Coordinates of C-alpha atoms and ligand atoms in Angstrom, one line a residue:
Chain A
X1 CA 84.4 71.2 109.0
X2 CA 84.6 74.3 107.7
X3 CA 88.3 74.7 107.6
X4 CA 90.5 72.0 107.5
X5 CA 93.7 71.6 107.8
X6 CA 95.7 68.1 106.6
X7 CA 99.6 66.9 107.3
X8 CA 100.5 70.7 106.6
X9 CA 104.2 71.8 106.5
X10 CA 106.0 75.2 105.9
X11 CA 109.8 75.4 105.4
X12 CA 111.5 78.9 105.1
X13 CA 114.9 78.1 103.7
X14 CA 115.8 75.0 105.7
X15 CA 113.8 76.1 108.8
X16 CA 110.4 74.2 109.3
X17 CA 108.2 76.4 110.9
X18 CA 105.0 74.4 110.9
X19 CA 105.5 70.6 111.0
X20 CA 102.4 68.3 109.9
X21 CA 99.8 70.6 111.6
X22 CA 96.2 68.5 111.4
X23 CA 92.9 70.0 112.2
X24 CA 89.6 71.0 111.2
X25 CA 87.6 74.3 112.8
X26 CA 83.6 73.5 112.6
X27 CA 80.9 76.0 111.9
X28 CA 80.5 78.1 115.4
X29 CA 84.0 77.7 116.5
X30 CA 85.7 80.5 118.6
X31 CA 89.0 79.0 118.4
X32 CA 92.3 80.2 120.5
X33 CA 95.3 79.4 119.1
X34 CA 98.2 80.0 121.8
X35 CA 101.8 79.4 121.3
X36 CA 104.7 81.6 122.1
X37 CA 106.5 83.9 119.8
X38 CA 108.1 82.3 116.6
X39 CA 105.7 79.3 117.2
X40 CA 104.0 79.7 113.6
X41 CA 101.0 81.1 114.5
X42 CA 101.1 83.6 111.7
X43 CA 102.7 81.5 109.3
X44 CA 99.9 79.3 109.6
X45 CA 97.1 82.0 109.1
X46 CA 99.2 83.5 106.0
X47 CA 98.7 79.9 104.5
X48 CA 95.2 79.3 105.5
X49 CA 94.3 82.8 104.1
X50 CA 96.5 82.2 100.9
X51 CA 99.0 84.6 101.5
X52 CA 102.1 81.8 101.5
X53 CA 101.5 79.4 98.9
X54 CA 104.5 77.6 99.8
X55 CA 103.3 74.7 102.0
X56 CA 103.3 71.0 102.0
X57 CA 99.8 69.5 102.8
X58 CA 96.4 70.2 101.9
X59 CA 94.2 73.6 103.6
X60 CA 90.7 73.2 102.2
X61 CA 88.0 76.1 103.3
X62 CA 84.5 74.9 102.9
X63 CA 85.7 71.4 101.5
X64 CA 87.2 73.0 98.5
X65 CA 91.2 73.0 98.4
X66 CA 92.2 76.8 98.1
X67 CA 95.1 75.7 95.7
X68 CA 92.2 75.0 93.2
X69 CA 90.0 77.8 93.8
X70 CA 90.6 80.9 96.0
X71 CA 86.9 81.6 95.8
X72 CA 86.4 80.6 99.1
X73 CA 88.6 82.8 100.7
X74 CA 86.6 85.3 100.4
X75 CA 84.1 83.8 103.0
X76 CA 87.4 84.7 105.3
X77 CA 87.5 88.2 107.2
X78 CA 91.2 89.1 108.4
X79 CA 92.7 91.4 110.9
X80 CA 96.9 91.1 110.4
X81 CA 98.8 91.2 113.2
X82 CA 99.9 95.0 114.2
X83 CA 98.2 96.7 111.0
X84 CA 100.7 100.2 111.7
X85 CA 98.7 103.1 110.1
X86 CA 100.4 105.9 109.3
X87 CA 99.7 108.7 111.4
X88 CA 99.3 110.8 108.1
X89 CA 97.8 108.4 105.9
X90 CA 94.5 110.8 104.3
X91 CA 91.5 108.3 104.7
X92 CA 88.8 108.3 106.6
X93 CA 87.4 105.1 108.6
X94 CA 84.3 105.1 106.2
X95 CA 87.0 105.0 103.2
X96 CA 89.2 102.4 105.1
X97 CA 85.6 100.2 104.7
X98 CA 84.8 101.5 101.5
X99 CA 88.5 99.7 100.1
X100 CA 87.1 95.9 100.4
X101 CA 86.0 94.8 96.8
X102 CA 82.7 94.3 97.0
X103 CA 81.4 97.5 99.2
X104 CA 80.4 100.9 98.0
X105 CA 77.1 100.7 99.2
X106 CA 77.3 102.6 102.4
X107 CA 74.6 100.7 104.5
X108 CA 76.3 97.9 105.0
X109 CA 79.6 100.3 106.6
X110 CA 77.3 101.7 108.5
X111 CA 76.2 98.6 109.8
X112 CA 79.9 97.0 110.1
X113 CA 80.7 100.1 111.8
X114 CA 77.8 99.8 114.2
X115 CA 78.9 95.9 114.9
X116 CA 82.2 97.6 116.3
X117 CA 80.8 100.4 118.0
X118 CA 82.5 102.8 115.6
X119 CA 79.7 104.7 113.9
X120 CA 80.3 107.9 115.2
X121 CA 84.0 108.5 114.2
X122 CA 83.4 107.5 110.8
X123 CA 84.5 110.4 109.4
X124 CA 87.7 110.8 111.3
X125 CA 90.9 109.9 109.7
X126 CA 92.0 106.6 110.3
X127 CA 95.4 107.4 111.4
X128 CA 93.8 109.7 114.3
X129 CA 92.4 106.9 115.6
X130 CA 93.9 104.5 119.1
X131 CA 95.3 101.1 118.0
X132 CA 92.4 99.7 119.7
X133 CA 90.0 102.0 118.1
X134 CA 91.8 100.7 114.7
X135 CA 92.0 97.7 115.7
X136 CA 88.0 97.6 116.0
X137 CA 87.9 99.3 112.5
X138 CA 89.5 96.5 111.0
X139 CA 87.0 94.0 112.2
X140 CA 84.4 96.4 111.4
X141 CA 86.5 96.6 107.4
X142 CA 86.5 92.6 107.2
X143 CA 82.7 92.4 108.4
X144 CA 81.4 94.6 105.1
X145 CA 82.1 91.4 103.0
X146 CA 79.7 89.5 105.5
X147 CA 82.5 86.7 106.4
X148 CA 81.3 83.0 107.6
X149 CA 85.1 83.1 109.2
X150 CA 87.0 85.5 111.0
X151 CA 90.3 85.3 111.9
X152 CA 92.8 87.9 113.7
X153 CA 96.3 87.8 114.4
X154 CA 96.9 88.8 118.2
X155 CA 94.5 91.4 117.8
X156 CA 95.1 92.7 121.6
X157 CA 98.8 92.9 121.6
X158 CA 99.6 96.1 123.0
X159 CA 96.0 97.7 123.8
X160 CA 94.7 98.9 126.7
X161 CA 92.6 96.7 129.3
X162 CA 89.2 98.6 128.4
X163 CA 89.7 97.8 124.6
X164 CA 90.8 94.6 124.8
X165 CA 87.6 93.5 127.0
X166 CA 85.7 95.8 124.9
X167 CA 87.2 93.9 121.7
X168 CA 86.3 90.6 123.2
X169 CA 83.0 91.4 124.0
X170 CA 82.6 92.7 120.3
X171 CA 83.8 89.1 119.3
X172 CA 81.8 87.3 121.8
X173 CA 78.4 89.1 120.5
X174 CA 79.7 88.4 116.2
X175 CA 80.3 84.7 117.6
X176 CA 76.9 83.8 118.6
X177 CA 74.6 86.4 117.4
X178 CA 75.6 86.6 113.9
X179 CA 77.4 82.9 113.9
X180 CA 80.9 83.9 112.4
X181 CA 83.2 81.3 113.3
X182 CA 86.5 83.4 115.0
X183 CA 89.9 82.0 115.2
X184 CA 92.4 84.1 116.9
X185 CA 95.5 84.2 118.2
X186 CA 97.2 85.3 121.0
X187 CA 100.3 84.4 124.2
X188 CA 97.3 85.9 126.5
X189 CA 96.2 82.4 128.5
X190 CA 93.4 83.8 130.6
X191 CA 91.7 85.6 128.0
X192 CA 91.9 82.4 125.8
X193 CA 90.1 80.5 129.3
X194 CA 87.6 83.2 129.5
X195 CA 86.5 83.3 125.5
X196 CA 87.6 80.3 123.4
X197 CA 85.4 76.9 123.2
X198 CA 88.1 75.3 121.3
X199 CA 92.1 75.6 122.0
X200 CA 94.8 75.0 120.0
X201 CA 98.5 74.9 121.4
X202 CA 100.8 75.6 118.5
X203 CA 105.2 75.5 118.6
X204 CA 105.9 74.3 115.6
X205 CA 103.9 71.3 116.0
X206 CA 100.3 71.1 117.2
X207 CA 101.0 69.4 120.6
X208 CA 96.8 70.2 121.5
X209 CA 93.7 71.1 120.2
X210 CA 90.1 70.4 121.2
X211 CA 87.9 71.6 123.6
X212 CA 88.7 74.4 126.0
X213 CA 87.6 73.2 129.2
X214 CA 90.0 70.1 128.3
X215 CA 92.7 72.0 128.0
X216 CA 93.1 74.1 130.7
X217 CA 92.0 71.4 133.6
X218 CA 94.7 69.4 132.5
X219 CA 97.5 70.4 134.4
X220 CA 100.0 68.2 132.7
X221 CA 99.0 70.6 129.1
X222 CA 99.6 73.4 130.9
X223 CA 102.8 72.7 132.3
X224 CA 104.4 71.4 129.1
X225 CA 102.9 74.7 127.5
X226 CA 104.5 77.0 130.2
X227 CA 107.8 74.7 129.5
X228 CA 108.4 75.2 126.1
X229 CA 107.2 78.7 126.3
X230 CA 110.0 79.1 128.9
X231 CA 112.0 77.8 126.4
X232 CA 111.3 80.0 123.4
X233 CA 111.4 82.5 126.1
X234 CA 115.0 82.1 127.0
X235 CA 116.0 81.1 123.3
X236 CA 115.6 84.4 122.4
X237 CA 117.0 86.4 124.8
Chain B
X1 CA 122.9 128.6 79.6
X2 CA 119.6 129.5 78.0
X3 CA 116.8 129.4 80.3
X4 CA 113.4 129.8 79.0
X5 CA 110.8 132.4 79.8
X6 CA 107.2 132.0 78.5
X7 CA 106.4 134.0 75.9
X8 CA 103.5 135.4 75.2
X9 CA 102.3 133.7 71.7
X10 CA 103.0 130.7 73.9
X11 CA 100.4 131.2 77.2
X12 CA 98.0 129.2 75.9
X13 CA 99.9 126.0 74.9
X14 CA 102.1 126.2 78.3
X15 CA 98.3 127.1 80.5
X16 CA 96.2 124.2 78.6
X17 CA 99.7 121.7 79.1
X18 CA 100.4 123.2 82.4
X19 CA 97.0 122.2 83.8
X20 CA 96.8 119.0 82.6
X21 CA 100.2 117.7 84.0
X22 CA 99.5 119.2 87.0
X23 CA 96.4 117.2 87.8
X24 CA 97.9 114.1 86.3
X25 CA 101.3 114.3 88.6
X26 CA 99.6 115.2 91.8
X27 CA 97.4 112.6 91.4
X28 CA 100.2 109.7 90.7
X29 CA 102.1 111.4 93.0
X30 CA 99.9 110.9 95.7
X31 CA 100.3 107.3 95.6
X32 CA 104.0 107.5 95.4
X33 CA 103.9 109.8 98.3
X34 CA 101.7 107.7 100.4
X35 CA 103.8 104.8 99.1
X36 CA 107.3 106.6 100.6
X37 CA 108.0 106.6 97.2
X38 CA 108.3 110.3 96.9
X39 CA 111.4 110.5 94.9
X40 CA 110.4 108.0 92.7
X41 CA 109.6 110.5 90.0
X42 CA 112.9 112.0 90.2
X43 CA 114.2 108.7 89.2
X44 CA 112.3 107.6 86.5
X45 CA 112.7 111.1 85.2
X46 CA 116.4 110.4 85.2
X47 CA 116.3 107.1 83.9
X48 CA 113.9 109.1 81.1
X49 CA 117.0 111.1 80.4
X50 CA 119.3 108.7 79.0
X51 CA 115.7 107.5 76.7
X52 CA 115.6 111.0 75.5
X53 CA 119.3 111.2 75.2
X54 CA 119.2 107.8 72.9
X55 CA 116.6 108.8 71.2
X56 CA 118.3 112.2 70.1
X57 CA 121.7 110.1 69.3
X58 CA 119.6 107.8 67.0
X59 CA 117.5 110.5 65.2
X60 CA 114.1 109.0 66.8
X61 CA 111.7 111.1 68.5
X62 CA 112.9 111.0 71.5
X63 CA 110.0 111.1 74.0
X64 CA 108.8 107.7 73.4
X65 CA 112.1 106.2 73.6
X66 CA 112.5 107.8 76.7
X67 CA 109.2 106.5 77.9
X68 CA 110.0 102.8 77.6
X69 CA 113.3 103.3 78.5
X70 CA 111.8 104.8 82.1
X71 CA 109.0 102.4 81.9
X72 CA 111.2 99.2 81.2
X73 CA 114.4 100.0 83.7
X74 CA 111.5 101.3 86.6
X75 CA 109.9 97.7 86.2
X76 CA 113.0 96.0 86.0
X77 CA 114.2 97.2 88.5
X78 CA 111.2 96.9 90.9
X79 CA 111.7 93.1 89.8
X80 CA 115.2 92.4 90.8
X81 CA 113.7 94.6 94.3
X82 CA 111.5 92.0 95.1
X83 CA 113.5 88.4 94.2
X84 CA 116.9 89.7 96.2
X85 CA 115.1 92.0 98.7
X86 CA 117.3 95.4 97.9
X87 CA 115.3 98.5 99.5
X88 CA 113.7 100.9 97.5
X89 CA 115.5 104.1 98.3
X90 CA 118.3 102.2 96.7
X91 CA 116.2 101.3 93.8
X92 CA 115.6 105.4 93.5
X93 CA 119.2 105.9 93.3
X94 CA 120.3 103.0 90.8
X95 CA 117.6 104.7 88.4
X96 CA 118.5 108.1 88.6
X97 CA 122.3 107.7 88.9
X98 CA 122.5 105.4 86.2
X99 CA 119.9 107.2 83.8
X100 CA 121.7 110.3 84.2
X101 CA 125.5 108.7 83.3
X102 CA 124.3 107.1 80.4
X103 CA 122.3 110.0 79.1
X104 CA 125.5 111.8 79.6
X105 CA 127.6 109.4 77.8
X106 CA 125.7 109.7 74.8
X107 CA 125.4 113.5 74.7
X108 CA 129.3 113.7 74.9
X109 CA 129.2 111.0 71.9
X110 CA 127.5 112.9 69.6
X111 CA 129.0 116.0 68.0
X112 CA 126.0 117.2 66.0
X113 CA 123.7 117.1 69.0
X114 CA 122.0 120.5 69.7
X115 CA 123.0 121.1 73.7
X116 CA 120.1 123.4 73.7
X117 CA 117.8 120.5 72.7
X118 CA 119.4 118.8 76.3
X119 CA 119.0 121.6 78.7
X120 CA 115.0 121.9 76.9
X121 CA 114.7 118.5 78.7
X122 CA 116.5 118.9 81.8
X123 CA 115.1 122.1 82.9
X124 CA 111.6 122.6 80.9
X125 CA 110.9 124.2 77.8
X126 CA 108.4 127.3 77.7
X127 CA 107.3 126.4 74.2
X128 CA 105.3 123.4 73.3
X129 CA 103.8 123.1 70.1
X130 CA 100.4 122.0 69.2
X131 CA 101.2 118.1 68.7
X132 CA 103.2 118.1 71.9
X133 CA 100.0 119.9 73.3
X134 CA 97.6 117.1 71.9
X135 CA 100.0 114.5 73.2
X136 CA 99.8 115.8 76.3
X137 CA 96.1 115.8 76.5
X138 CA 95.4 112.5 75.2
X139 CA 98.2 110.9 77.6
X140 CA 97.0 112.7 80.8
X141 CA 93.1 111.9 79.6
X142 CA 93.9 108.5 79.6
X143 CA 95.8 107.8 82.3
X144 CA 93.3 109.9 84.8
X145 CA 90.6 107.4 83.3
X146 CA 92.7 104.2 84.3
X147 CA 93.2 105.9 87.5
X148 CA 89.4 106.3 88.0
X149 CA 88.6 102.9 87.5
X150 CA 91.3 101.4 89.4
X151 CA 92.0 103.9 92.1
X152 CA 90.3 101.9 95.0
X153 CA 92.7 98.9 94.2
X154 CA 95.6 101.0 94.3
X155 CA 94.7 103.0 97.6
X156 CA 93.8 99.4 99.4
X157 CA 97.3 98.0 98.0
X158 CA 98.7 101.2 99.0
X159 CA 97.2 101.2 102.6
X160 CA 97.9 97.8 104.0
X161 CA 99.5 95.4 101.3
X162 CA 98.9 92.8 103.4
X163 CA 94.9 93.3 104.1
X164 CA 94.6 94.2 100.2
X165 CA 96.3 90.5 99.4
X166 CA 94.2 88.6 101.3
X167 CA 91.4 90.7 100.1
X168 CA 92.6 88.6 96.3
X169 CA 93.6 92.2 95.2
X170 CA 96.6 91.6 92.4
X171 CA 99.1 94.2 94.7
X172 CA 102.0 93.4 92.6
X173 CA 100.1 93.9 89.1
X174 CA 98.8 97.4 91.0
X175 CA 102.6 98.2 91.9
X176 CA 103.2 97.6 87.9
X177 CA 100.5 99.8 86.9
X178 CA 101.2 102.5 89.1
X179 CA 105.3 102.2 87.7
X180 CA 103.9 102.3 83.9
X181 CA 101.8 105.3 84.9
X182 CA 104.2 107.3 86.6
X183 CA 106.7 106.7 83.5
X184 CA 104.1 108.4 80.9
X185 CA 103.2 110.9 83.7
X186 CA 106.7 111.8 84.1
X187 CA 107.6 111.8 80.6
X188 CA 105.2 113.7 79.1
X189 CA 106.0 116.5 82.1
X190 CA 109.5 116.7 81.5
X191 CA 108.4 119.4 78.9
X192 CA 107.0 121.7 81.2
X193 CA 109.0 121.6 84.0
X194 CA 111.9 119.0 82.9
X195 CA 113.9 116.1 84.5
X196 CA 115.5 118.0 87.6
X197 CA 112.3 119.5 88.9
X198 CA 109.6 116.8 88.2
X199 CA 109.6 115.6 91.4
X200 CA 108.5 118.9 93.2
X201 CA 105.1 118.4 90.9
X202 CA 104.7 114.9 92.2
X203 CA 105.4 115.6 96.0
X204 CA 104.8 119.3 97.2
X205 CA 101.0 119.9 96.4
X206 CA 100.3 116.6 97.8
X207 CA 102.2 117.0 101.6
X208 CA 100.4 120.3 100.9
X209 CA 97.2 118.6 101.0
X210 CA 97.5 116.0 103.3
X211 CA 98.4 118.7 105.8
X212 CA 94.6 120.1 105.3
X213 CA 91.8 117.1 104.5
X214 CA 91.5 114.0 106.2
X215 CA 89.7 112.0 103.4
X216 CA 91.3 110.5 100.7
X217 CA 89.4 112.0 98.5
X218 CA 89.0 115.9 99.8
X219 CA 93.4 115.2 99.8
X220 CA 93.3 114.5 96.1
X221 CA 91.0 117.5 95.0
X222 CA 92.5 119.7 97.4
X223 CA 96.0 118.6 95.9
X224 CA 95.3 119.2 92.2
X225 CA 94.0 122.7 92.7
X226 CA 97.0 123.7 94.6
X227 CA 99.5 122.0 91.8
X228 CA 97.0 123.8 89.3
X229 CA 97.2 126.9 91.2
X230 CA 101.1 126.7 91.1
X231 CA 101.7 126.0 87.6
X232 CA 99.4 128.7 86.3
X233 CA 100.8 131.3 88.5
X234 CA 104.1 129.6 87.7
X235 CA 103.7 130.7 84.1
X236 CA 102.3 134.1 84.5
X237 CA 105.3 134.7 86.5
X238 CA 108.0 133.9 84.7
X239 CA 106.1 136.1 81.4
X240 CA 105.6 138.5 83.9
X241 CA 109.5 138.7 85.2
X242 CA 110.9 137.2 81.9
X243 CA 112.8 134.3 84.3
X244 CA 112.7 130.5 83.7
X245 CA 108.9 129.1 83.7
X246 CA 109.9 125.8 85.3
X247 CA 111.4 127.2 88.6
X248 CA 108.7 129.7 89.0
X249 CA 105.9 126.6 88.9
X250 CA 108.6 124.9 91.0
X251 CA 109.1 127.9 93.4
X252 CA 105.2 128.5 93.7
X253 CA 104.6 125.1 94.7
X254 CA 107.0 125.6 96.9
X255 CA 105.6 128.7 98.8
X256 CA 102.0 126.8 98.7
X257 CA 103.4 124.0 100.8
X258 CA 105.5 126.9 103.1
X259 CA 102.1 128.3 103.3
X260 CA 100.1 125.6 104.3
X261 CA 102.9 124.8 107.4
X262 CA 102.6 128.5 108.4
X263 CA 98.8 128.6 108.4
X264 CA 98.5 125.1 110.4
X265 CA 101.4 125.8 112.4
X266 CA 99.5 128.9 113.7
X267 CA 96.5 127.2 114.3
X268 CA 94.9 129.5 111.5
X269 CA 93.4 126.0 110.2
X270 CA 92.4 123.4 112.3
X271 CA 94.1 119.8 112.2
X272 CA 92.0 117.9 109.7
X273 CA 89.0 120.0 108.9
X274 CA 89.6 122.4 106.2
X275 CA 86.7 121.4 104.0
X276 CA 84.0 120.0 107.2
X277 CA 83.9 120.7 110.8
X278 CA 85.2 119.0 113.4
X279 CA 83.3 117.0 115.7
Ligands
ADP301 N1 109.1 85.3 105.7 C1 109.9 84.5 106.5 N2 111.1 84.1 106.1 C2 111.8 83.3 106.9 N3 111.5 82.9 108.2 C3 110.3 83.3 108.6 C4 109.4 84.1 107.8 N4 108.3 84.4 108.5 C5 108.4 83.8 109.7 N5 109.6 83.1 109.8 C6 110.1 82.3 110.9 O1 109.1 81.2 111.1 C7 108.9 81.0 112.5 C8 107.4 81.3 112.8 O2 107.1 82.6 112.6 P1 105.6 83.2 112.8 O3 104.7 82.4 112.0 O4 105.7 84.7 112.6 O5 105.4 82.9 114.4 P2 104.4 83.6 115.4 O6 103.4 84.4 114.6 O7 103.8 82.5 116.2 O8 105.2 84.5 116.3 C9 109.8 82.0 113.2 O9 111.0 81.3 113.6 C10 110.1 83.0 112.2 O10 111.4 83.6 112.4
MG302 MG1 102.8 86.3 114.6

């Protein structure tokens, strides 16, 4: 296991919004994590990148607890959810790369940028970009530190069909050609049938997670997943 | 009221000054403008006031009171921000309305106290003498170098805060920094153009700027020579006309930015390529 996750619990104020999450991602994993709005997926990325600090349970990233060392994180590449860029904001895509610690060398953005398909604007400023173009940019950002893990918080949310199946493919080819383990998130079910070899149904509890194919042939999963999404659905409106 | 003009014995203190300051507060400005932070200046500068103001009641030289004063309130304040969530156009506002009433509370306490020696702080002072000048060069010399090395850090922080976190970069230790620097910065500029116009130093050349170049960096250069361009016009101006040296720097900045609309407005320059071509 490269990642893995034990009895892990976060309370905001009273609220639990992750309650005793166990699992482990292994070395190779392109991992979906579905769940509806408010389900914790984000919470439970902020904590496995150590971003919230205040959890109960153990999150240890290449068998090292990142409460003892957060050395490890850095073998972790992440796209946030919705990073808004200013339309104004004076960078360029090279010096968007260029911002990650350990990268002034500009071989290896040319190469991120060429993973992404991205080479050719790399002079353009950032905010002239599409949000799928950006979106691409910021895989392309966490790829200069040469991650072992990638992991990116509904990355397709509100892009067009051509990026997002353009953005898949770009994680499908960093998946099994350069053997970066990807965990994403996402409410999209078919895309998550289509990609993912391992599933992971979040609300608040983990109610599944192994293989994909086990998931989505077992009709009983699916239906408590569209229930509870129905739920969350109708609890907020 | 006794406004200042620059003289002519004192060109060369106000130019060498002049020029420093304004490469030091376009580049901190930058990050406060990029931050949405742009009135930031104003307050510390404010805050500043009621230092310099204590420091005049109390017979100390003044300027470095008024620096930790600025310093010490801005970080304060940024503190109680972040533990009970209070926005930071609010934050702006607390500074500079409560810098201001306290400096003005001690100026009305003291009968002895020169008001021209106030007004040299709140509107700029033409004359700055050779210690002041060294000051000012050491100050800005060292900052710009703390800037160099930490720049990066700061841009990323200032970009996403979130990506620059996760990427183990100390963003609340760079928010710190970037308060401490902007108190110095502000408080060794109050000289030149003084507490009510600071801000325009920190803000116009760089919207000017980011109007033009589309890399950071090309934004920064091109944003010092236009607030270098201001302030040395600024002065030869207000010799030239005998009127008050800080609106003129003020005023030229001002036209630089009007400028920069007219000529990008009218397609004159295109979007982002001022200084390379566009694809
Ligand atoms: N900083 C926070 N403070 C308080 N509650 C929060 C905070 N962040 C998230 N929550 C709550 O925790 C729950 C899970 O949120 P989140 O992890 O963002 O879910 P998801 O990403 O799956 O939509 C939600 O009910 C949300 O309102
Ligand atoms: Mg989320």
């Amino acid at each position: 296991m490269i990642v893995d996750i034990k009895k892990l619990s976060v309370d905001y104020s009273g609220i639990k919004a992750l309650d005793d999450i166990s699992f482990g991602i292994a070395k190779g994993d392109f991992l979906g994590i579905i769940g509806p709005n408010g389900a914790g997926k984000s919470t439970l990325f902020k904590c496995m990148l150590g971003l919230h600090t205040q959890y109960d349970g153990t999150i240890k990233v290449f068998d090292h607890d990142i409460r003892d060392s957060r050395k490890y994180l850095s073998q972790i590449g992440f796209v946030p959810q919705k990073p808004v860029v200013d339309r104004n904001f004076p960078a360029t895509i090279r010096e968007v790369l260029s911002m990650s610690q350990n990268s002034s060398d500009s071989e290896k953005i040319d190469e991120a940028l060429q993973k992404v398909w991205m080479h050719e604007l790399a002079d353009r400023r950032i905010g002239d970009l599409s949000v799928g173009q950006q979106q691409r940019v910021f895989i392309a950002k966490a790829l200069v530190n040469s991650p072992k893990i990638l992991v990116l918080d509904e990355p397709v949310t509100g892009i067009d069909q051509y990026n997002k199946d353009l953005f898949f493919q770009i994680l499908g080819e960093l998946n099994t050609k350069e053997k970066i383990s990807i965990i994403w998130s996402s409410h999209d079910l078919d895309a998550v049938e289509r990609l993912a070899n391992k599933v992971a149904c979040l609300n608040r509890t983990l109610f599944f997670h192994g293989v994909s194919e086990e998931f989505f042939s077992d009709d009983e999963m699916l239906k408590k997943y569209s229930e509870t999404s129905m739920q969350m659905h109708m609890h907020h409106h | 009221m006794t406004f200042e003009a620059v003289s002519y014995e004192s060109i060369p203190h106000a130019l060498v000054s002049g020029i420093a300051i304004s490469i030091l507060c376009s580049a901190i400005g930058l990050f406060l403008v990029l931050r949405k932070f742009s009135l930031f200046g104003d307050a510390l500068a404010h805050s500043a006031f009621g230092g310099v103001a204590f420091g005049l009641f109390i017979g100390i030289y003044p300027l470095w009171i008024a620096c930790g004063v600025a310093i010490l309130s801005a970080l304060g304040l940024t503190k109680i921000r972040q533990k009970f969530d209070i926005s930071s156009d609010a934050i702006v506002a607390i500074l500079l309305a409560t810098g201001l009433g306290a400096g003005i509370i001690l100026v009305s306490m003291s009968d002895d106290l020169e008001i021209h020696d106030i007004e040299e702080f709140l509107f700029g002072s033409a004359i700055i003498d050779t210690p002041n000048v060294i000051t000012i060069l050491v100050m800005a010399g060292a900052i710009l170098a703390i800037l160099f090395f930490t720049y990066k850090k700061l841009l990323y922080s200032t970009f996403s805060e979130e990506q620059a976190r996760a990427s183990g970069i100390p963003v609340e230790k760079m928010g710190y920094l970037l308060i401490a620097m902007a108190g110095v910065t502000v408080v060794i500029s109050m000289q030149l153009v003084g507490v009510l116009l600071i801000s325009a130093l920190f803000v116009l050349p760089n919207v000017s700027a980011m109007l033009y170049a589309r890399s950071f960096k090309k934004t920064m250069m091109l944003s010092m020579c236009f607030a270098v361009s201001a302030t040395v016009s600024g002065i030869f101006i207000s010799y030239q006309f005998d009127i008050a040296q800080s609106g003129c720097i003020v005023l030229v900045a001002a036209a630089i930015f009007v400028g920069s609309l007219v000529a990008k407005g009218s397609g004159m320059v295109k979007t982002t390529g001022i200084l390379a071509k566009r694809a």
